[in-house]
mmCIF file of C-alpha atoms in Angstrom:
data_model
loop_
_atom_site.group_PDB
_atom_site.id
_atom_site.type_symbol
_atom_site.label_atom_id
_atom_site.label_comp_id
_atom_site.label_asym_id
_atom_site.label_seq_id
_atom_site.Cartn_x
_atom_site.Cartn_y
_atom_site.Cartn_z
ATOM 1 C CA MET A 12 -17.790 6.332 -37.623
ATOM 2 C CA LEU A 13 -14.724 4.543 -36.264
ATOM 3 C CA GLY A 14 -13.709 7.679 -34.342
ATOM 4 C CA THR A 15 -17.169 7.840 -32.761
ATOM 5 C CA LEU A 16 -16.941 4.214 -31.605
ATOM 6 C CA HIS A 17 -13.503 4.898 -30.123
ATOM 7 C CA LYS A 18 -14.896 7.904 -28.195
ATOM 8 C CA ILE A 19 -17.815 5.826 -26.892
ATOM 9 C CA LYS A 20 -15.408 3.127 -25.671
ATOM 10 C CA ASN A 21 -13.305 5.753 -23.867
ATOM 11 C CA ILE A 22 -16.384 7.237 -22.176
ATOM 12 C CA MET A 23 -17.540 3.757 -21.112
ATOM 13 C CA LYS A 24 -14.103 3.002 -19.677
ATOM 14 C CA LYS A 25 -14.038 6.112 -17.525
ATOM 15 C CA GLU A 26 -17.442 5.601 -15.924
ATOM 16 C CA THR A 27 -17.733 3.363 -12.875
ATOM 17 C CA ILE A 28 -20.745 1.077 -13.122
ATOM 18 C CA ALA A 29 -22.572 -1.228 -10.712
ATOM 19 C CA SER A 30 -24.645 -4.215 -11.698
ATOM 20 C CA ILE A 31 -26.549 -7.000 -9.974
ATOM 21 C CA THR A 32 -25.010 -10.176 -11.354
ATOM 22 C CA THR A 33 -27.159 -12.825 -9.694
ATOM 23 C CA PRO A 34 -30.866 -13.548 -10.160
ATOM 24 C CA ILE A 35 -32.726 -11.350 -7.664
ATOM 25 C CA GLY A 36 -34.454 -13.266 -4.891
ATOM 26 C CA GLU A 37 -33.444 -16.702 -6.168
ATOM 27 C CA GLY A 38 -30.469 -17.505 -3.962
ATOM 28 C CA GLY A 39 -29.042 -17.068 -0.514
ATOM 29 C CA ILE A 40 -26.381 -14.664 -1.794
ATOM 30 C CA GLY A 41 -26.741 -11.682 -4.095
ATOM 31 C CA VAL A 42 -23.734 -10.255 -5.929
ATOM 32 C CA ILE A 43 -23.269 -6.677 -7.055
ATOM 33 C CA GLN A 44 -20.214 -5.972 -9.175
ATOM 34 C CA VAL A 45 -18.748 -2.471 -9.300
ATOM 35 C CA SER A 46 -16.288 -1.905 -12.149
ATOM 36 C CA GLY A 47 -14.326 1.130 -13.248
ATOM 37 C CA PRO A 48 -11.724 3.639 -12.163
ATOM 38 C CA ASP A 49 -13.584 4.710 -9.002
ATOM 39 C CA SER A 50 -14.878 1.294 -7.907
ATOM 40 C CA LEU A 51 -12.678 1.079 -4.802
ATOM 41 C CA GLU A 52 -13.463 4.642 -3.694
ATOM 42 C CA ILE A 53 -17.200 4.172 -4.238
ATOM 43 C CA VAL A 54 -17.479 0.905 -2.307
ATOM 44 C CA ASN A 55 -15.129 2.243 0.378
ATOM 45 C CA ALA A 56 -17.584 5.113 0.940
ATOM 46 C CA VAL A 57 -20.381 2.712 1.964
ATOM 47 C CA PHE A 58 -18.410 -0.265 3.355
ATOM 48 C CA LYS A 59 -17.098 -0.566 6.889
ATOM 49 C CA GLY A 60 -14.891 -3.603 7.405
ATOM 50 C CA LYS A 61 -14.870 -5.414 10.734
ATOM 51 C CA ARG A 62 -11.065 -5.107 10.894
ATOM 52 C CA LEU A 63 -10.385 -3.066 7.781
ATOM 53 C CA ARG A 64 -10.147 0.708 7.697
ATOM 54 C CA ASP A 65 -9.568 1.491 4.010
ATOM 55 C CA LEU A 66 -10.670 -0.765 1.164
ATOM 56 C CA ARG A 67 -8.573 1.236 -1.329
ATOM 57 C CA LYS A 68 -5.326 -0.092 0.183
ATOM 58 C CA VAL A 69 -6.120 -3.810 0.131
ATOM 59 C CA GLU A 70 -4.569 -6.591 -1.910
ATOM 60 C CA SER A 71 -6.273 -8.004 -4.968
ATOM 61 C CA LYS A 72 -8.078 -11.355 -4.781
ATOM 62 C CA ARG A 73 -8.840 -11.098 -1.064
ATOM 63 C CA LEU A 74 -12.159 -11.265 0.797
ATOM 64 C CA TYR A 75 -13.153 -8.702 3.416
ATOM 65 C CA TYR A 76 -16.055 -8.995 5.863
ATOM 66 C CA GLY A 77 -18.057 -5.980 6.984
ATOM 67 C CA ASP A 78 -21.236 -3.968 6.567
ATOM 68 C CA ILE A 79 -22.755 -1.701 3.948
ATOM 69 C CA TYR A 80 -23.990 1.533 5.498
ATOM 70 C CA SER A 81 -26.457 4.223 4.500
ATOM 71 C CA ASN A 82 -27.006 7.348 6.603
ATOM 72 C CA GLY A 83 -25.189 5.781 9.558
ATOM 73 C CA SER A 84 -27.343 2.633 9.577
ATOM 74 C CA THR A 85 -26.361 -0.879 8.563
ATOM 75 C CA VAL A 86 -28.021 -1.991 5.336
ATOM 76 C CA ASP A 87 -26.544 -5.506 5.205
ATOM 77 C CA GLU A 88 -23.631 -7.677 6.288
ATOM 78 C CA VAL A 89 -21.439 -8.361 3.272
ATOM 79 C CA ILE A 90 -18.268 -9.972 2.027
ATOM 80 C CA VAL A 91 -16.319 -7.845 -0.433
ATOM 81 C CA ASN A 92 -13.890 -9.223 -3.010
ATOM 82 C CA VAL A 93 -11.427 -6.745 -4.526
ATOM 83 C CA LEU A 94 -9.997 -7.535 -7.964
ATOM 84 C CA ARG A 95 -7.419 -5.106 -9.345
ATOM 85 C CA GLU A 96 -7.564 -4.507 -13.088
ATOM 86 C CA GLN A 97 -4.919 -7.156 -13.884
ATOM 87 C CA ASP A 98 -7.017 -9.792 -12.048
ATOM 88 C CA SER A 99 -10.493 -8.726 -13.155
ATOM 89 C CA PHE A 100 -12.491 -10.075 -16.085
ATOM 90 C CA THR A 101 -13.459 -6.497 -17.075
ATOM 91 C CA GLY A 102 -9.846 -5.317 -17.292
ATOM 92 C CA GLU A 103 -10.700 -2.598 -14.743
ATOM 93 C CA ASP A 104 -10.618 -2.437 -10.960
ATOM 94 C CA LEU A 105 -13.635 -4.469 -9.851
ATOM 95 C CA VAL A 106 -15.262 -4.914 -6.456
ATOM 96 C CA GLU A 107 -17.742 -7.727 -5.865
ATOM 97 C CA VAL A 108 -20.137 -7.081 -3.003
ATOM 98 C CA ASN A 109 -21.685 -10.345 -1.766
ATOM 99 C CA CYS A 110 -24.800 -9.546 0.253
ATOM 100 C CA HIS A 111 -27.823 -11.523 1.432
ATOM 101 C CA GLY A 112 -29.845 -12.788 -1.516
ATOM 102 C CA GLY A 113 -33.272 -11.423 -0.661
ATOM 103 C CA ILE A 114 -34.795 -8.878 -3.031
ATOM 104 C CA LEU A 115 -34.691 -6.017 -0.523
ATOM 105 C CA ALA A 116 -31.080 -6.628 0.593
ATOM 106 C CA VAL A 117 -29.769 -6.734 -2.975
ATOM 107 C CA LYS A 118 -31.682 -3.643 -4.098
ATOM 108 C CA LYS A 119 -30.744 -1.617 -0.999
ATOM 109 C CA THR A 120 -27.080 -2.558 -1.351
ATOM 110 C CA LEU A 121 -27.120 -1.520 -5.018
ATOM 111 C CA GLU A 122 -28.827 1.765 -4.071
ATOM 112 C CA CYS A 123 -26.017 2.502 -1.592
ATOM 113 C CA VAL A 124 -23.347 1.911 -4.223
ATOM 114 C CA VAL A 125 -25.194 4.052 -6.773
ATOM 115 C CA SER A 126 -25.715 6.858 -4.258
ATOM 116 C CA ALA A 127 -21.946 6.808 -3.622
ATOM 117 C CA GLY A 128 -21.256 7.516 -7.301
ATOM 118 C CA ALA A 129 -21.592 4.414 -9.472
ATOM 119 C CA LYS A 130 -23.903 4.335 -12.477
ATOM 120 C CA GLU A 131 -26.415 1.491 -12.353
ATOM 121 C CA ALA A 132 -25.914 -0.749 -15.359
ATOM 122 C CA HIS A 133 -27.148 -4.017 -16.772
ATOM 123 C CA TRP A 134 -24.953 -7.110 -16.497
ATOM 124 C CA GLU A 135 -24.416 -6.960 -20.282
ATOM 125 C CA GLU A 136 -22.410 -3.750 -19.912
ATOM 126 C CA LEU A 137 -19.901 -5.516 -17.647
ATOM 127 C CA ALA A 138 -19.509 -8.283 -20.218
ATOM 128 C CA SER A 139 -19.099 -5.789 -23.069
ATOM 129 C CA ARG A 140 -16.338 -4.009 -21.130
ATOM 130 C CA SER A 141 -14.491 -7.308 -20.918
ATOM 131 C CA LEU A 142 -14.738 -7.709 -24.669
ATOM 132 C CA SER A 143 -13.669 -4.116 -25.417
ATOM 133 C CA ASN A 144 -10.727 -4.412 -22.989
ATOM 134 C CA ASN A 145 -9.673 -7.679 -24.677
ATOM 135 C CA THR A 146 -9.879 -9.743 -21.496
ATOM 136 C CA ILE A 147 -12.342 -12.185 -23.101
ATOM 137 C CA ASP A 148 -13.423 -13.183 -26.611
ATOM 138 C CA SER A 149 -16.954 -13.111 -28.056
ATOM 139 C CA ILE A 150 -17.689 -16.743 -27.099
ATOM 140 C CA GLN A 151 -16.655 -16.080 -23.498
ATOM 141 C CA GLU A 152 -18.807 -12.926 -23.528
ATOM 142 C CA GLU A 153 -21.815 -14.973 -24.625
ATOM 143 C CA ALA A 154 -21.181 -17.448 -21.787
ATOM 144 C CA LEU A 155 -20.865 -14.592 -19.265
ATOM 145 C CA LEU A 156 -24.224 -13.209 -20.354
ATOM 146 C CA GLU A 157 -25.887 -16.526 -19.511
ATOM 147 C CA ILE A 158 -24.519 -16.787 -15.950
ATOM 148 C CA PRO A 159 -27.037 -14.558 -14.113
ATOM 149 C CA GLY A 160 -29.991 -16.612 -15.327
ATOM 150 C CA ALA A 161 -28.355 -20.042 -15.277
ATOM 151 C CA LYS A 162 -30.386 -22.811 -13.664
ATOM 152 C CA THR A 163 -28.901 -25.430 -11.371
ATOM 153 C CA LYS A 164 -30.265 -28.786 -10.270
#
């Protein structure tokens, strides 16, 4: 049984996932997080920076402005935040794509990332990766799971 769990964790680690991490249609900004070994390559395939040529060569913890493209057409204007594995809460390379918060913009942006090679996943999978990579504890994981639906005044 323990060997099976170890294999499952290794498979999960190798797959690059994308998840909407904000409530859809409830805010001015929607966030899609892409985590895993191919996150930079996947987002780079659909992102064209205003002054940036290659997202894979950028520094961690920096913001980059540009557009998400699909079939040569702009899907949305975005700001991308690159977090290398040592800086990311998942313990993997992570790219946050901040797009407009409307339902259509968020879904279309996610579709672009998935079509470039990411597996669509629920927010819980990102949090569980953090726990399995020992970047957070179970209490922090529980708090992370509450963020997407948190209410503000």
